[in-house]
Amino acid sequence: MKDSGSAANKPAGDIADAGTRTEKYELLKEIVHKEVVNEYNVAYAESGSDDAAADMLDNIRRVLERQGQALTRLEEAKLIREIYDDIMGLGPLEIYLRDASISEVMVNGPNQIYIERFGKIELTNSRFRDNAHVMNVINRIVSSIGRRCDESNPMVDARLADGSRVNAVIPPVALKGPTITIRKFSKTPLTIGNLIDFNTLSPQMASFLESGVKGRCNIVVSGGTGSGKTTLLNVLSSYISDQERIVTIEDAAELQLGQEHVVTLEGRPVNIEGKGAITIRDLVRNSLRMRPDRIIVGEVRSGETLDMLQAMNTGHDGSLTTVHANTPRDVISRLETMVMMAGMELPAKAIREQISSAVDLIVHQSRFRDGSRKIVNISEVVGMEGDIVTIQDIFVFKPNGVDSEGKISGQFVPTGIRPKVTEKIKYNGALCKDDWFFQKGN
């Protein structure tokens, strides 16, 4: 374990010459860090194994005691934890990765670490030592899954051991220094009950979505960045029967399915020679040869959309995916555009007919300014009228201003339209009640 943080080789006597208490603390931390790493490297060279890492906390404590510096108990515990995180984990990010209330961690170079907590973004007091320190953390993350991040490949998607999604961008692309964005995922996946408690949707909407999944409807979850599409996709996927074979396809594996019969496929970027890439489209095509009952694509962004629609149209009912879009109507336009990216010379009407026959439901989710996420539309793709794909809302969220706590208020209401897809749901043996689609008292 080499110290890529490049701590300066400063004697302990220099601590007394440091100015403020904060400077003394940082200098002590730097000295102890370097000594612990040096001792570890010697132990590793002698034993040839990583067993020395098991006693890392004791090693840090012992080296710290040798410095003979007066620290409060809180300062000592904090320093030991920070050095341990730096050597064995992801440095200053570890404290935020352990905090279950934090949903996103954003590093803008060595001097800025932002977090998102309960939908609100805030700047933290934590810092990296320098750009090399950030690069060390990035390399730890990406190397664990066989990827790399360097000048020839300055952007990379990766994941942590718990499934959290990581994106890293380094210079020369990132002008202010190495940038890391971590979308955290709960160790215990959210359930539909949690989403109802968060006021993301109503119980009637939840019941209809459950019926839609069990009734093998093809569902597209749409929304903007950070609107909760992947979380909702994970919740919807939990309704799939254990008796079905599920194939999931993602750029970086994030879905946390509880079923036993799940095959997880992940795309692969090009290697150092610029070859060997495995795209989402390659995986979608291959999945059709794997006898799937359901195909779940984390997100469609390009030509794989055509293959996904064809799968939905050829016996793989009940497939799920997500797409970036601002409204349910935009979903249709986005799908059409992405099908064109497949390179097939198809007329617009033929593409729209594919979309209208493949997609049953569009579930659109939005992130509001108070940080809350809500399903604002559940819409049905009805069919074609001339050259236009027609959709109709089944449920909508009607906002009603802001309450005394600054939270968006409003209500989820059914539009009073009984969707045509209920026939498909009932045919496939799932429960679907007509009273879900009408307001009480009407």
mmCIF file of N, CA and C in Angstrom, residues 86-159:
data_model
loop_
_atom_site.group_PDB
_atom_site.id
_atom_site.type_symbol
_atom_site.label_atom_id
_atom_site.label_comp_id
_atom_site.label_asym_id
_atom_site.label_seq_id
_atom_site.Cartn_x
_atom_site.Cartn_y
_atom_site.Cartn_z
ATOM 1 N N ASP A 86 -8.584 7.323 5.226
ATOM 2 C CA ASP A 86 -7.696 7.709 4.138
ATOM 3 C C ASP A 86 -6.902 6.520 3.615
ATOM 4 N N ILE A 87 -6.473 5.640 4.533
ATOM 5 C CA ILE A 87 -5.639 4.513 4.139
ATOM 6 C C ILE A 87 -6.468 3.351 3.610
ATOM 7 N N MET A 88 -7.568 3.057 4.286
ATOM 8 C CA MET A 88 -8.346 1.856 3.969
ATOM 9 C C MET A 88 -9.614 2.136 3.164
ATOM 10 N N GLY A 89 -10.053 3.394 3.129
ATOM 11 C CA GLY A 89 -11.309 3.698 2.457
ATOM 12 C C GLY A 89 -11.176 4.797 1.426
ATOM 13 N N LEU A 90 -12.157 5.673 1.376
ATOM 14 C CA LEU A 90 -12.194 6.750 0.384
ATOM 15 C C LEU A 90 -11.957 8.116 1.017
ATOM 16 N N GLY A 91 -11.116 8.132 2.040
ATOM 17 C CA GLY A 91 -10.692 9.385 2.642
ATOM 18 C C GLY A 91 -11.830 10.189 3.226
ATOM 19 N N PRO A 92 -11.874 11.501 2.944
ATOM 20 C CA PRO A 92 -12.891 12.366 3.542
ATOM 21 C C PRO A 92 -14.320 12.062 3.105
ATOM 22 N N LEU A 93 -14.482 11.177 2.106
ATOM 23 C CA LEU A 93 -15.831 10.828 1.655
ATOM 24 C C LEU A 93 -16.482 9.781 2.551
ATOM 25 N N GLU A 94 -15.686 9.029 3.296
ATOM 26 C CA GLU A 94 -16.214 7.906 4.069
ATOM 27 C C GLU A 94 -17.286 8.329 5.065
ATOM 28 N N ILE A 95 -17.086 9.451 5.739
ATOM 29 C CA ILE A 95 -18.051 9.892 6.750
ATOM 30 C C ILE A 95 -19.422 10.140 6.129
ATOM 31 N N TYR A 96 -19.445 10.591 4.874
ATOM 32 C CA TYR A 96 -20.711 10.869 4.198
ATOM 33 C C TYR A 96 -21.320 9.597 3.602
ATOM 34 N N LEU A 97 -20.469 8.663 3.223
ATOM 35 C CA LEU A 97 -20.988 7.389 2.720
ATOM 36 C C LEU A 97 -21.623 6.575 3.842
ATOM 37 N N ARG A 98 -21.163 6.775 5.073
ATOM 38 C CA ARG A 98 -21.749 6.054 6.213
ATOM 39 C C ARG A 98 -23.053 6.676 6.686
ATOM 40 N N ASP A 99 -23.295 7.930 6.328
ATOM 41 C CA ASP A 99 -24.482 8.653 6.800
ATOM 42 C C ASP A 99 -25.684 8.304 5.917
ATOM 43 N N ALA A 100 -26.649 7.593 6.502
ATOM 44 C CA ALA A 100 -27.809 7.133 5.721
ATOM 45 C C ALA A 100 -28.705 8.270 5.265
ATOM 46 N N SER A 101 -28.595 9.444 5.901
ATOM 47 C CA SER A 101 -29.463 10.568 5.531
ATOM 48 C C SER A 101 -28.965 11.293 4.286
ATOM 49 N N ILE A 102 -27.763 10.982 3.834
ATOM 50 C CA ILE A 102 -27.169 11.649 2.670
ATOM 51 C C ILE A 102 -27.416 10.801 1.427
ATOM 52 N N SER A 103 -27.941 11.425 0.386
ATOM 53 C CA SER A 103 -28.286 10.695 -0.834
ATOM 54 C C SER A 103 -27.289 10.921 -1.965
ATOM 55 N N GLU A 104 -26.492 11.980 -1.889
ATOM 56 C CA GLU A 104 -25.547 12.261 -2.974
ATOM 57 C C GLU A 104 -24.322 12.962 -2.402
ATOM 58 N N VAL A 105 -23.158 12.633 -2.945
ATOM 59 C CA VAL A 105 -21.905 13.282 -2.560
ATOM 60 C C VAL A 105 -21.264 13.811 -3.836
ATOM 61 N N MET A 106 -20.876 15.102 -3.823
ATOM 62 C CA MET A 106 -20.340 15.745 -5.020
ATOM 63 C C MET A 106 -19.013 16.417 -4.691
ATOM 64 N N VAL A 107 -17.961 16.007 -5.374
ATOM 65 C CA VAL A 107 -16.620 16.558 -5.159
ATOM 66 C C VAL A 107 -16.257 17.420 -6.359
ATOM 67 N N ASN A 108 -16.024 18.713 -6.114
ATOM 68 C CA ASN A 108 -15.622 19.636 -7.171
ATOM 69 C C ASN A 108 -14.166 20.032 -6.934
ATOM 70 N N GLY A 109 -13.235 19.162 -7.283
ATOM 71 C CA GLY A 109 -11.841 19.430 -6.987
ATOM 72 C C GLY A 109 -11.548 19.171 -5.514
ATOM 73 N N PRO A 110 -10.317 19.407 -5.086
ATOM 74 C CA PRO A 110 -9.924 19.050 -3.718
ATOM 75 C C PRO A 110 -10.539 19.907 -2.625
ATOM 76 N N ASN A 111 -11.002 21.100 -2.955
ATOM 77 C CA ASN A 111 -11.421 22.043 -1.909
ATOM 78 C C ASN A 111 -12.923 22.182 -1.715
ATOM 79 N N GLN A 112 -13.716 21.445 -2.470
ATOM 80 C CA GLN A 112 -15.170 21.541 -2.336
ATOM 81 C C GLN A 112 -15.800 20.150 -2.331
ATOM 82 N N ILE A 113 -16.484 19.827 -1.241
ATOM 83 C CA ILE A 113 -17.265 18.590 -1.158
ATOM 84 C C ILE A 113 -18.682 18.980 -0.762
ATOM 85 N N TYR A 114 -19.626 18.761 -1.667
ATOM 86 C CA TYR A 114 -21.040 19.043 -1.401
ATOM 87 C C TYR A 114 -21.766 17.729 -1.127
ATOM 88 N N ILE A 115 -22.839 17.827 -0.366
ATOM 89 C CA ILE A 115 -23.693 16.666 -0.140
ATOM 90 C C ILE A 115 -25.146 17.070 -0.364
ATOM 91 N N GLU A 116 -25.974 16.075 -0.663
ATOM 92 C CA GLU A 116 -27.416 16.290 -0.713
ATOM 93 C C GLU A 116 -28.040 15.499 0.427
ATOM 94 N N ARG A 117 -28.745 16.220 1.293
ATOM 95 C CA ARG A 117 -29.419 15.589 2.423
ATOM 96 C C ARG A 117 -30.881 16.029 2.420
ATOM 97 N N PHE A 118 -31.781 15.041 2.369
ATOM 98 C CA PHE A 118 -33.226 15.316 2.332
ATOM 99 C C PHE A 118 -33.584 16.282 1.206
ATOM 100 N N GLY A 119 -32.896 16.107 0.067
ATOM 101 C CA GLY A 119 -33.224 16.899 -1.110
ATOM 102 C C GLY A 119 -32.563 18.260 -1.170
ATOM 103 N N LYS A 120 -31.811 18.643 -0.140
ATOM 104 C CA LYS A 120 -31.150 19.942 -0.100
ATOM 105 C C LYS A 120 -29.647 19.770 -0.242
ATOM 106 N N ILE A 121 -29.025 20.623 -1.059
ATOM 107 C CA ILE A 121 -27.584 20.560 -1.281
ATOM 108 C C ILE A 121 -26.873 21.513 -0.329
ATOM 109 N N GLU A 122 -25.802 21.022 0.316
ATOM 110 C CA GLU A 122 -25.056 21.870 1.244
ATOM 111 C C GLU A 122 -23.561 21.617 1.102
ATOM 112 N N LEU A 123 -22.764 22.661 1.345
ATOM 113 C CA LEU A 123 -21.307 22.569 1.286
ATOM 114 C C LEU A 123 -20.794 22.066 2.630
ATOM 115 N N THR A 124 -19.878 21.101 2.608
ATOM 116 C CA THR A 124 -19.326 20.554 3.849
ATOM 117 C C THR A 124 -18.007 21.262 4.197
ATOM 118 N N ASN A 125 -17.485 20.957 5.382
ATOM 119 C CA ASN A 125 -16.198 21.509 5.804
ATOM 120 C C ASN A 125 -15.033 20.606 5.414
ATOM 121 N N SER A 126 -15.319 19.437 4.851
ATOM 122 C CA SER A 126 -14.271 18.487 4.510
ATOM 123 C C SER A 126 -13.523 18.916 3.247
ATOM 124 N N ARG A 127 -12.263 18.523 3.194
ATOM 125 C CA ARG A 127 -11.424 18.846 2.042
ATOM 126 C C ARG A 127 -10.493 17.678 1.744
ATOM 127 N N PHE A 128 -10.020 17.608 0.512
ATOM 128 C CA PHE A 128 -8.919 16.728 0.165
ATOM 129 C C PHE A 128 -7.621 17.526 0.290
ATOM 130 N N ARG A 129 -6.495 16.808 0.382
ATOM 131 C CA ARG A 129 -5.224 17.520 0.502
ATOM 132 C C ARG A 129 -4.884 18.261 -0.790
ATOM 133 N N ASP A 130 -5.059 17.580 -1.909
ATOM 134 C CA ASP A 130 -4.703 18.158 -3.204
ATOM 135 C C ASP A 130 -5.328 17.302 -4.305
ATOM 136 N N ASN A 131 -5.029 17.644 -5.557
ATOM 137 C CA ASN A 131 -5.583 16.888 -6.686
ATOM 138 C C ASN A 131 -5.145 15.424 -6.659
ATOM 139 N N ALA A 132 -3.898 15.174 -6.236
ATOM 140 C CA ALA A 132 -3.398 13.799 -6.190
ATOM 141 C C ALA A 132 -4.201 12.967 -5.205
ATOM 142 N N HIS A 133 -4.640 13.588 -4.116
ATOM 143 C CA HIS A 133 -5.453 12.882 -3.117
ATOM 144 C C HIS A 133 -6.798 12.474 -3.719
ATOM 145 N N VAL A 134 -7.405 13.361 -4.487
ATOM 146 C CA VAL A 134 -8.680 13.033 -5.149
ATOM 147 C C VAL A 134 -8.463 11.925 -6.178
ATOM 148 N N MET A 135 -7.376 12.023 -6.941
ATOM 149 C CA MET A 135 -7.087 11.008 -7.951
ATOM 150 C C MET A 135 -6.866 9.639 -7.321
ATOM 151 N N ASN A 136 -6.255 9.614 -6.145
ATOM 152 C CA ASN A 136 -6.035 8.354 -5.448
ATOM 153 C C ASN A 136 -7.368 7.688 -5.123
ATOM 154 N N VAL A 137 -8.335 8.491 -4.658
ATOM 155 C CA VAL A 137 -9.665 7.959 -4.333
ATOM 156 C C VAL A 137 -10.366 7.466 -5.598
ATOM 157 N N ILE A 138 -10.284 8.234 -6.679
ATOM 158 C CA ILE A 138 -10.914 7.821 -7.939
ATOM 159 C C ILE A 138 -10.346 6.483 -8.411
ATOM 160 N N ASN A 139 -9.038 6.353 -8.363
ATOM 161 C CA ASN A 139 -8.410 5.121 -8.832
ATOM 162 C C ASN A 139 -8.781 3.922 -7.963
ATOM 163 N N ARG A 140 -8.963 4.147 -6.680
ATOM 164 C CA ARG A 140 -9.411 3.050 -5.806
ATOM 165 C C ARG A 140 -10.802 2.576 -6.216
ATOM 166 N N ILE A 141 -11.652 3.524 -6.542
ATOM 167 C CA ILE A 141 -13.030 3.173 -6.895
ATOM 168 C C ILE A 141 -13.069 2.408 -8.217
ATOM 169 N N VAL A 142 -12.440 2.972 -9.246
ATOM 170 C CA VAL A 142 -12.589 2.396 -10.587
ATOM 171 C C VAL A 142 -11.779 1.112 -10.762
ATOM 172 N N SER A 143 -10.635 1.011 -10.087
ATOM 173 C CA SER A 143 -9.807 -0.194 -10.245
ATOM 174 C C SER A 143 -10.482 -1.418 -9.640
ATOM 175 N N SER A 144 -11.360 -1.195 -8.656
ATOM 176 C CA SER A 144 -12.024 -2.332 -8.003
ATOM 177 C C SER A 144 -12.977 -3.059 -8.947
ATOM 178 N N ILE A 145 -13.410 -2.389 -10.029
ATOM 179 C CA ILE A 145 -14.298 -3.050 -10.987
ATOM 180 C C ILE A 145 -13.632 -3.158 -12.365
ATOM 181 N N GLY A 146 -12.299 -3.062 -12.366
ATOM 182 C CA GLY A 146 -11.551 -3.293 -13.595
ATOM 183 C C GLY A 146 -11.608 -2.179 -14.605
ATOM 184 N N ARG A 147 -11.840 -0.964 -14.147
ATOM 185 C CA ARG A 147 -11.852 0.169 -15.074
ATOM 186 C C ARG A 147 -10.688 1.097 -14.752
ATOM 187 N N ARG A 148 -10.514 2.101 -15.589
ATOM 188 C CA ARG A 148 -9.404 3.024 -15.388
ATOM 189 C C ARG A 148 -9.850 4.451 -15.675
ATOM 190 N N CYS A 149 -9.108 5.378 -15.096
ATOM 191 C CA CYS A 149 -9.405 6.799 -15.315
ATOM 192 C C CYS A 149 -8.067 7.518 -15.440
ATOM 193 N N ASP A 150 -7.762 7.970 -16.654
ATOM 194 C CA ASP A 150 -6.509 8.681 -16.892
ATOM 195 C C ASP A 150 -6.730 9.692 -18.014
ATOM 196 N N GLU A 151 -5.656 10.312 -18.481
ATOM 197 C CA GLU A 151 -5.799 11.368 -19.493
ATOM 198 C C GLU A 151 -6.409 10.846 -20.783
ATOM 199 N N SER A 152 -6.164 9.589 -21.103
ATOM 200 C CA SER A 152 -6.729 9.034 -22.329
ATOM 201 C C SER A 152 -8.183 8.595 -22.127
ATOM 202 N N ASN A 153 -8.602 8.480 -20.879
ATOM 203 C CA ASN A 153 -9.977 8.081 -20.557
ATOM 204 C C ASN A 153 -10.429 8.898 -19.351
ATOM 205 N N PRO A 154 -10.671 10.221 -19.550
ATOM 206 C CA PRO A 154 -10.878 11.122 -18.409
ATOM 207 C C PRO A 154 -12.274 11.084 -17.788
ATOM 208 N N MET A 155 -13.189 10.306 -18.349
ATOM 209 C CA MET A 155 -14.537 10.194 -17.789
ATOM 210 C C MET A 155 -14.850 8.720 -17.581
ATOM 211 N N VAL A 156 -15.391 8.387 -16.421
ATOM 212 C CA VAL A 156 -15.664 6.978 -16.148
ATOM 213 C C VAL A 156 -16.884 6.843 -15.244
ATOM 214 N N ASP A 157 -17.678 5.810 -15.516
ATOM 215 C CA ASP A 157 -18.785 5.425 -14.638
ATOM 216 C C ASP A 157 -18.362 4.180 -13.879
ATOM 217 N N ALA A 158 -18.669 4.153 -12.599
ATOM 218 C CA ALA A 158 -18.298 3.007 -11.775
ATOM 219 C C ALA A 158 -19.347 2.832 -10.690
ATOM 220 N N ARG A 159 -19.069 1.946 -9.756
ATOM 221 C CA ARG A 159 -19.989 1.722 -8.641
ATOM 222 C C ARG A 159 -19.192 1.328 -7.411
#
